[in-house]
PDB file of C-alpha atoms in Angstrom:
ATOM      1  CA  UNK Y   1      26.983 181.870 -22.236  1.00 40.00           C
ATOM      2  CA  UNK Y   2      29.727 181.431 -19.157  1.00 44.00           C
ATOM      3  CA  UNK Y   3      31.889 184.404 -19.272  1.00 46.00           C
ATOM      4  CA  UNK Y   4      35.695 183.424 -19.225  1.00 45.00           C
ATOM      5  CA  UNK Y   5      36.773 186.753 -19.346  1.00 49.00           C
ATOM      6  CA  UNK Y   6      41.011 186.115 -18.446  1.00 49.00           C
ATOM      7  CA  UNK Y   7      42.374 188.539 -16.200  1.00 52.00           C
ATOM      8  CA  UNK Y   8      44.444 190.749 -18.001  1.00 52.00           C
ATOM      9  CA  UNK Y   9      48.417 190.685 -17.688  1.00 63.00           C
ATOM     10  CA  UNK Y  10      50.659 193.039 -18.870  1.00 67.00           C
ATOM     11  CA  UNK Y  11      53.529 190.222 -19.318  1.00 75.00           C
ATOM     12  CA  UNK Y  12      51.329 188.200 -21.754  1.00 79.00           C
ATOM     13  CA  UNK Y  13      51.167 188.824 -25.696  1.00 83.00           C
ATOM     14  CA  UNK Y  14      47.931 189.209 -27.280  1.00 87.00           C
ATOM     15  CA  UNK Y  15      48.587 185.680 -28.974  1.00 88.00           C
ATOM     16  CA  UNK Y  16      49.256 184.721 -25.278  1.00 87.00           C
ATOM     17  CA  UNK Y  17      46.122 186.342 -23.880  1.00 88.00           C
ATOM     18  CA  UNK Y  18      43.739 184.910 -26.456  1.00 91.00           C
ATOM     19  CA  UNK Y  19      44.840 181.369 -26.111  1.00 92.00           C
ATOM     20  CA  UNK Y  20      44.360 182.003 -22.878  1.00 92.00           C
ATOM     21  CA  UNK Y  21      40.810 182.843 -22.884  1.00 92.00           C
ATOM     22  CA  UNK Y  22      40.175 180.418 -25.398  1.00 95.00           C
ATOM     23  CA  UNK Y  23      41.266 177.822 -23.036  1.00 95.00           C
ATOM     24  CA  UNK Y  24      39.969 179.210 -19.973  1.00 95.00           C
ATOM     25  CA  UNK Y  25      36.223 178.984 -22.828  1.00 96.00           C
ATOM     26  CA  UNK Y  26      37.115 175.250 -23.333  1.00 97.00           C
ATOM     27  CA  UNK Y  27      37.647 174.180 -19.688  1.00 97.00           C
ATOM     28  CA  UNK Y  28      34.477 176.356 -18.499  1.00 96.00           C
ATOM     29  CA  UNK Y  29      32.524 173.998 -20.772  1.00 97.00           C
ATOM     30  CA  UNK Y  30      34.441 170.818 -19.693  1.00 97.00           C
ATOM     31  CA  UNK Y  31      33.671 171.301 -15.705  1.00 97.00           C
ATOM     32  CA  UNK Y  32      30.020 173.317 -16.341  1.00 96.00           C
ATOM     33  CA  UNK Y  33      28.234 173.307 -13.393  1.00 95.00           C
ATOM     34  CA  UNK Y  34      31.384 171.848 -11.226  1.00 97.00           C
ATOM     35  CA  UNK Y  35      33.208 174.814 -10.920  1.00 97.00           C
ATOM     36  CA  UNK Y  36      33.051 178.146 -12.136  1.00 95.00           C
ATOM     37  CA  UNK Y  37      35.329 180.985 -14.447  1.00 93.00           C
ATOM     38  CA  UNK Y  38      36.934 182.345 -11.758  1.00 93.00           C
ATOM     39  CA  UNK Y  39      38.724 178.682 -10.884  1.00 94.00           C
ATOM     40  CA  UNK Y  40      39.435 177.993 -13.920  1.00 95.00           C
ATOM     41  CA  UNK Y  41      40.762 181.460 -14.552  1.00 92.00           C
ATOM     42  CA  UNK Y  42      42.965 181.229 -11.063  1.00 93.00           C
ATOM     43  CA  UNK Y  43      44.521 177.471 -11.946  1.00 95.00           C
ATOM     44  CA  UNK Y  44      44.906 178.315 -15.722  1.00 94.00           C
ATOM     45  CA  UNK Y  45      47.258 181.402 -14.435  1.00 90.00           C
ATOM     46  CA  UNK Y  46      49.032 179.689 -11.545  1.00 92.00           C
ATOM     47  CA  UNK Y  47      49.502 176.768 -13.810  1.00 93.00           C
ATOM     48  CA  UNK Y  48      51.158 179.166 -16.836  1.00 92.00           C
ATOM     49  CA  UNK Y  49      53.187 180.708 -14.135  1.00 90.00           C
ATOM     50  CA  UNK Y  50      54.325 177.351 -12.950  1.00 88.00           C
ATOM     51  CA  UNK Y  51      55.823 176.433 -16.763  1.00 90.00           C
ATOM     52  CA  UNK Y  52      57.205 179.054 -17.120  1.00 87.00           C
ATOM     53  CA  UNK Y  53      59.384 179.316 -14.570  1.00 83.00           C
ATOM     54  CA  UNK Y  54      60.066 175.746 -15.918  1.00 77.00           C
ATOM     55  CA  UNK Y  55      61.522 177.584 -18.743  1.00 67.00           C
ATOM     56  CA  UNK Y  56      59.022 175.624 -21.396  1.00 65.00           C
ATOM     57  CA  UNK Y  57      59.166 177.565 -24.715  1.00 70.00           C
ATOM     58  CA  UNK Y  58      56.199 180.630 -24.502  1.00 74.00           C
ATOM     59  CA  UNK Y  59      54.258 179.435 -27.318  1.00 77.00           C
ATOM     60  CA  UNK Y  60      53.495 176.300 -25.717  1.00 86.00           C
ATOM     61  CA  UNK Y  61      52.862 177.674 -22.644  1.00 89.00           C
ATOM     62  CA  UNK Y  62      48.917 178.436 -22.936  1.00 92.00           C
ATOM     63  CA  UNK Y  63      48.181 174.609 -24.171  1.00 92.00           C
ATOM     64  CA  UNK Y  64      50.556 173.212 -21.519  1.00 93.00           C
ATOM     65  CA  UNK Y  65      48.536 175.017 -18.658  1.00 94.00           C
ATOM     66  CA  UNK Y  66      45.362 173.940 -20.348  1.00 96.00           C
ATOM     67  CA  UNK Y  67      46.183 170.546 -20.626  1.00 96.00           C
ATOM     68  CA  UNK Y  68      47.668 170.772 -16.607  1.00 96.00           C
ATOM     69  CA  UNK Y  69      44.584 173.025 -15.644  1.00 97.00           C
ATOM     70  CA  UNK Y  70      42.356 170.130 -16.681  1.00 97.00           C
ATOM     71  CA  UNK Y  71      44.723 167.212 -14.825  1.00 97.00           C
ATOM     72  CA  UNK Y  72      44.258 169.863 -11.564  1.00 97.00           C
ATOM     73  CA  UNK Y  73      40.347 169.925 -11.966  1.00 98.00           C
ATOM     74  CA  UNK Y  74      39.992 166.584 -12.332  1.00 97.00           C
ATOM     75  CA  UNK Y  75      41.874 165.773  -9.291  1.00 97.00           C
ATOM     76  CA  UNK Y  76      39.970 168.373  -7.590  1.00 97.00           C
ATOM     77  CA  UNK Y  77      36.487 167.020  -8.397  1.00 97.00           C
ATOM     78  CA  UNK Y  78      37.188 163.443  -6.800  1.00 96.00           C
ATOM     79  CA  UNK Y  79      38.987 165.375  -3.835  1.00 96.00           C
ATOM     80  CA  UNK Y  80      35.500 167.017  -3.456  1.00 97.00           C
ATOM     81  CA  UNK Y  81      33.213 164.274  -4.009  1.00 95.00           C
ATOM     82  CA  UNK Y  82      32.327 165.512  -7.613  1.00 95.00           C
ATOM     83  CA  UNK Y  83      33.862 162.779  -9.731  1.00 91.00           C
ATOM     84  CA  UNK Y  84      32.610 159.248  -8.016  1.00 90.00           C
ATOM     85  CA  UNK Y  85      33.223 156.381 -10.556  1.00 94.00           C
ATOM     86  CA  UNK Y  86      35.166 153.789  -8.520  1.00 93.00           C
ATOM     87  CA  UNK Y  87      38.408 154.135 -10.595  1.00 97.00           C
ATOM     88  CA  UNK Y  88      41.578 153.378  -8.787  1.00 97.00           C
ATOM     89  CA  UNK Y  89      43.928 156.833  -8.919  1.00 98.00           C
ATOM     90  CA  UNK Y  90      47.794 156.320  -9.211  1.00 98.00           C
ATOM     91  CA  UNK Y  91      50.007 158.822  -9.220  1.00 97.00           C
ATOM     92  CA  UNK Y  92      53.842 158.409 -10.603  1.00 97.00           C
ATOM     93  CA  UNK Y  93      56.476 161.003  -8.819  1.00 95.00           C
ATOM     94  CA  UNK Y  94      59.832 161.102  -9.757  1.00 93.00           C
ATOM     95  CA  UNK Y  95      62.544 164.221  -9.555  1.00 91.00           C
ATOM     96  CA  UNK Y  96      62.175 165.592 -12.952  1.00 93.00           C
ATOM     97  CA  UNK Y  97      59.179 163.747 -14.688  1.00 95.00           C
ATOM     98  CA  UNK Y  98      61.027 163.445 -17.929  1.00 96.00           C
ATOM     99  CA  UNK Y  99      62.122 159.713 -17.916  1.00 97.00           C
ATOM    100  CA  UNK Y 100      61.048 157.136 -14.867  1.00 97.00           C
ATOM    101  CA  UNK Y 101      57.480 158.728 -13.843  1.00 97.00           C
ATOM    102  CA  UNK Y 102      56.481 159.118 -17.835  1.00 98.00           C
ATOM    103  CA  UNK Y 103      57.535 155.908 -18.928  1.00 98.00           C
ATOM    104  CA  UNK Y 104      55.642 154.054 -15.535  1.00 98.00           C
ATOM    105  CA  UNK Y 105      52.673 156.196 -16.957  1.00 98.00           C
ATOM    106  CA  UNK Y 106      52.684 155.104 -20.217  1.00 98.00           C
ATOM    107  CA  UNK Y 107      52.703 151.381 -19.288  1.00 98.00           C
ATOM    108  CA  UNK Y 108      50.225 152.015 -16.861  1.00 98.00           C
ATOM    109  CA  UNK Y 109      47.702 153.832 -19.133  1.00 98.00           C
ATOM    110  CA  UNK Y 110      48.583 150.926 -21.831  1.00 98.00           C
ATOM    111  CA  UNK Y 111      47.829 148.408 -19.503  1.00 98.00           C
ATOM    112  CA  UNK Y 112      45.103 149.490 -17.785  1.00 98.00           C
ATOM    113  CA  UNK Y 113      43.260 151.145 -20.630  1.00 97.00           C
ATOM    114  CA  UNK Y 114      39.925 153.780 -19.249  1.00 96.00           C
ATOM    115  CA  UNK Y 115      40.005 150.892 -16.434  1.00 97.00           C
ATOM    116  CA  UNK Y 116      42.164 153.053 -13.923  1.00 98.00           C
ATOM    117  CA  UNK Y 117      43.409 157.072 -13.498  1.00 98.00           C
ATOM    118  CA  UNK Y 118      47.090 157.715 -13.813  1.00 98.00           C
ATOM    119  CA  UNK Y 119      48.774 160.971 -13.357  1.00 98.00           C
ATOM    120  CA  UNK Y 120      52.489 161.799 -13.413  1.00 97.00           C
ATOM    121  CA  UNK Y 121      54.772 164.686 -11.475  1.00 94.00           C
ATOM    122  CA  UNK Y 122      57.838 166.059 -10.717  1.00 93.00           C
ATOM    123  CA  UNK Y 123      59.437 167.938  -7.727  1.00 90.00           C
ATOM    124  CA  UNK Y 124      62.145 169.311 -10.307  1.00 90.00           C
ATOM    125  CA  UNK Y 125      60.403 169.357 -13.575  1.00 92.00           C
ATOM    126  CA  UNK Y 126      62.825 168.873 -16.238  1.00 92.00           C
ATOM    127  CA  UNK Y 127      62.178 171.201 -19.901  1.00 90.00           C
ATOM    128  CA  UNK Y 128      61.438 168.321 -21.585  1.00 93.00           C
ATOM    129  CA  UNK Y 129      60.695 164.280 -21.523  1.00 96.00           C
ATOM    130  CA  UNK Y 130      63.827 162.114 -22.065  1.00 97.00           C
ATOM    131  CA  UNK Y 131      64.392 160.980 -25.591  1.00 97.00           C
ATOM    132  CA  UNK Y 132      65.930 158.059 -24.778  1.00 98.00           C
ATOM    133  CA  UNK Y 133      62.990 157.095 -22.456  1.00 98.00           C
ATOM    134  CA  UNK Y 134      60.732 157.847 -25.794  1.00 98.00           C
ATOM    135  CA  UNK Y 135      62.684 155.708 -27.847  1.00 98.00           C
ATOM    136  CA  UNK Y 136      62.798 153.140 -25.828  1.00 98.00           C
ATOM    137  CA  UNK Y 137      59.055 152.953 -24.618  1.00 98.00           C
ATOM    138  CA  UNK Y 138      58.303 153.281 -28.525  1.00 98.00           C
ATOM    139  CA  UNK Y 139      60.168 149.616 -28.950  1.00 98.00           C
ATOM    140  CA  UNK Y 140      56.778 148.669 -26.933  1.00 97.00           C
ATOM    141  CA  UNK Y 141      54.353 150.384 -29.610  1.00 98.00           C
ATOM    142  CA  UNK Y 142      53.880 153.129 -26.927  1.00 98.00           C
ATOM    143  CA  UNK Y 143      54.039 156.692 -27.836  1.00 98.00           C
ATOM    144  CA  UNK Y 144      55.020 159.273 -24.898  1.00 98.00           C
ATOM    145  CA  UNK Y 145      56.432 161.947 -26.507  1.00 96.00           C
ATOM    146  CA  UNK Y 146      53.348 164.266 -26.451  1.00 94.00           C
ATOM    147  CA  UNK Y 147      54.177 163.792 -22.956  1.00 95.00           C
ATOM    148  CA  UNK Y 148      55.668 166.712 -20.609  1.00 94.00           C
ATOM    149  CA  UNK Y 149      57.210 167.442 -17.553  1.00 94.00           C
ATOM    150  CA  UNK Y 150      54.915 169.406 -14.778  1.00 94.00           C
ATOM    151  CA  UNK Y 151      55.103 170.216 -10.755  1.00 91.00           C
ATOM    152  CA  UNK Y 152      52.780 168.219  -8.690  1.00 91.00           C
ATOM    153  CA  UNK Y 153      50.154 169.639  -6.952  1.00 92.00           C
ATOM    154  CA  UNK Y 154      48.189 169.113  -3.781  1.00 92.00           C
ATOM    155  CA  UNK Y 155      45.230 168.559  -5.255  1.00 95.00           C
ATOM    156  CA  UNK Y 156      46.505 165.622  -7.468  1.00 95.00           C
ATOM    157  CA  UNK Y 157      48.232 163.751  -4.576  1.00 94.00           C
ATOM    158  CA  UNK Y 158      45.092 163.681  -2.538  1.00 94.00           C
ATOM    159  CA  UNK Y 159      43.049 162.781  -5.616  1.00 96.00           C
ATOM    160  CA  UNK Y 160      45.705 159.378  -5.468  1.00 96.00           C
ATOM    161  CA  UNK Y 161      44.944 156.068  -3.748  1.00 96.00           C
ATOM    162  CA  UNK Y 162      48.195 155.138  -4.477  1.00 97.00           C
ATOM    163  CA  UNK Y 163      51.270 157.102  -4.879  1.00 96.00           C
ATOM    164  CA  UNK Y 164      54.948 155.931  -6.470  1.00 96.00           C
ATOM    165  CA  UNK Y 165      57.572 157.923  -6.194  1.00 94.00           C
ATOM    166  CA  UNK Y 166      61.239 157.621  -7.850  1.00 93.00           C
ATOM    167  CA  UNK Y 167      63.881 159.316  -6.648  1.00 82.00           C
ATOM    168  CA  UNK Y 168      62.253 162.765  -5.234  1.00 75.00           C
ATOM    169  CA  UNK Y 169      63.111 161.909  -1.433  1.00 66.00           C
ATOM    170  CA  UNK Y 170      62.127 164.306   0.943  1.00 65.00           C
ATOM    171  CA  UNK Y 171      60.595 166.420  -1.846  1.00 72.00           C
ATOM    172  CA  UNK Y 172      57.674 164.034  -2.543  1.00 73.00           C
ATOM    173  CA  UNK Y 173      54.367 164.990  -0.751  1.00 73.00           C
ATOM    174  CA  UNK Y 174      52.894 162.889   2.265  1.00 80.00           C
ATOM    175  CA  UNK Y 175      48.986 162.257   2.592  1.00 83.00           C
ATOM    176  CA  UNK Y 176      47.610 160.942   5.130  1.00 83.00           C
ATOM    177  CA  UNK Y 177      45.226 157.606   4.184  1.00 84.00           C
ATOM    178  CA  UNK Y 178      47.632 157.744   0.901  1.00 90.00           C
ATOM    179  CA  UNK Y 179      49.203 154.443  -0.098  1.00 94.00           C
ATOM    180  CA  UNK Y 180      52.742 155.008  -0.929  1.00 94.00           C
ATOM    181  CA  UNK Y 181      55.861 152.962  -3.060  1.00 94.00           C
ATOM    182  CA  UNK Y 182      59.053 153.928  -3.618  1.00 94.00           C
ATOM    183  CA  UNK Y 183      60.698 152.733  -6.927  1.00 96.00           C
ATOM    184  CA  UNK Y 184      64.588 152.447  -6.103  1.00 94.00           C
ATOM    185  CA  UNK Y 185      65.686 152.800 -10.242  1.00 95.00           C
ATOM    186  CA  UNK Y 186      68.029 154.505 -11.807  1.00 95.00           C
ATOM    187  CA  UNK Y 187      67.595 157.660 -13.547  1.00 94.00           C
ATOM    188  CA  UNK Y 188      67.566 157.429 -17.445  1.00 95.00           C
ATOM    189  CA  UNK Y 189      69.400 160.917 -17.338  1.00 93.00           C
ATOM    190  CA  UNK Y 190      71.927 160.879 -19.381  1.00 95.00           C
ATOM    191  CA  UNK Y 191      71.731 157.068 -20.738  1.00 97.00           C
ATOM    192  CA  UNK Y 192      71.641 155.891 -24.447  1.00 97.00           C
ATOM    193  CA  UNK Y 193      68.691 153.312 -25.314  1.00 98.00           C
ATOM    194  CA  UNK Y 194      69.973 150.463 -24.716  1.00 98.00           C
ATOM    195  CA  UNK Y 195      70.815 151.694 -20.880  1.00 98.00           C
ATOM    196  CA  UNK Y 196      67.295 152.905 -20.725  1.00 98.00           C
ATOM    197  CA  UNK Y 197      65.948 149.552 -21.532  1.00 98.00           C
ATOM    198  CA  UNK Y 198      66.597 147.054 -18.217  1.00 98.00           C
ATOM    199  CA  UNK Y 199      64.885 150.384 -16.347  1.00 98.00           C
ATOM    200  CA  UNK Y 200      62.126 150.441 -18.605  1.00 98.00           C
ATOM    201  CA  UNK Y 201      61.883 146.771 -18.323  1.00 98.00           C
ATOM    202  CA  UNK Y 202      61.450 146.765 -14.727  1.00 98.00           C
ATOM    203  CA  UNK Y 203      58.942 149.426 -14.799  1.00 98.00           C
ATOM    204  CA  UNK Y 204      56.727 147.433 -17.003  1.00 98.00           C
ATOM    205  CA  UNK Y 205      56.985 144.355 -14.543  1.00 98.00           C
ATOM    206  CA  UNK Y 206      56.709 146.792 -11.802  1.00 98.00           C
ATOM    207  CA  UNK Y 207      53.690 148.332 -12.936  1.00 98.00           C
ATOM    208  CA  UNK Y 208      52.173 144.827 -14.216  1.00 98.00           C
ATOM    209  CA  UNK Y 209      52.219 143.847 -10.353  1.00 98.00           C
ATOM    210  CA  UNK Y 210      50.732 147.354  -8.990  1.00 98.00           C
ATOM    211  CA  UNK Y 211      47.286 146.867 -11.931  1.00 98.00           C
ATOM    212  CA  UNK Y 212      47.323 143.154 -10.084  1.00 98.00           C
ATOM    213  CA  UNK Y 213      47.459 144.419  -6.317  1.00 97.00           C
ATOM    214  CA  UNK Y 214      44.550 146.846  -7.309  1.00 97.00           C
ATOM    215  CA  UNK Y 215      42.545 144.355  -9.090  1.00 97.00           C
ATOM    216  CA  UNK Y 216      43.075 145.905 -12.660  1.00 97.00           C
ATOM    217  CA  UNK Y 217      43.145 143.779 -15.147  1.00 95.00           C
ATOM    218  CA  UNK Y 218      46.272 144.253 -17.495  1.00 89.00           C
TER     219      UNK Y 218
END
């Protein structure tokens, strides 16, 4: 059996430290034989450090890095040549991945169903993902709201083929060999629904055209 012994912390609660190593267990058994318990120990504690400087609330914090941990690997693996399966890799940036980036990814993964990759990021991560952006998206039958702001990463941009960013200017990473977009729409900060809707809109037709230029069909 792998051991996924988790370093131990002194800031962390037991309830903290056990999650931890639970998901730390989980992830060694995901990526078996692609990488071993000391990466997944080192990205599953840089990721928890990165949310919570985010200020996300500490009882989420374990499953949040989990969930990011295996986002990072799986970027990481088609970086390195592990993960080869032809799948086109977009990747949605926007300042605070709580509105624009999340609701482009939730068209896209509706759209393009296990057809294409899609990742989302923020240079600013926000606490939490727009609820106006959730309602609205929801009008469409699609459900982001166990969706959640997170920092990109290098690894994830130079997993993309094609990378879209929204407002993060200078911020947003450059790759060389990387395809990039920039989205000029308004941040659904602040807005009520029916605000949120015309950007949503556009996203969809937006994101309709990007699945055609890559030969995905919607």
């Amino acid at each position: 059996m792998t051991d996924t012994t988790v370093y131990w912390r002194p800031d962390l609660s037991i309830d903290q430290t056990l999650a931890l190593k639970t998901a730390a267990t989980r992830l060694a058994a995901e990526f078996d034989g692609t990488y071993g318990p000391e990466t997944i120990e080192r990205f599953l504690h840089t990721s928890y450090d990165q949310f919570a400087t985010i200020g996300s609330i500490p009882n989420f914090l374990p499953l949040l890095a989990e969930r990011f941990v295996r986002q990072r690997l799986q970027a990481l693996a088609r970086v390195e040549g592990h993960q080869r399966d032809g799948k086109p890799v977009v990747l949605f940036l926007c300042t605070h991945n709580a509105g624009r980036s999340q609701m482009a990814l939730g068209f896209f993964n509706h759209l393009a169903g296990d057809r294409a990759v899609a990742w989302s990021g923020g240079s600013e991560p926000g606490t939490e993902v727009n609820a106006a952006a959730i309602a609205a998206m929801r009008e469409r039958d699609i459900d982001i709201s166990g969706e959640y702001p997170k920092p990109w990463t290098d690894e994830v941009v130079r997993a993309a083929d094609v990378v879209i960013t929204m407002g993060c200017g200078d911020a947003c990473p450059v790759f060389p060999g990387t395809r990039y977009e920039n989205w000029d729409l308004e941040d659904p900060a602040g807005l009520d629904v029916a605000d949120v809707r015309p950007i949503r809109d556009e996203l969809e037709r937006r994101v309709r055209q990007l699945l055609d230029d890559l030969h995905v069909p919607a």
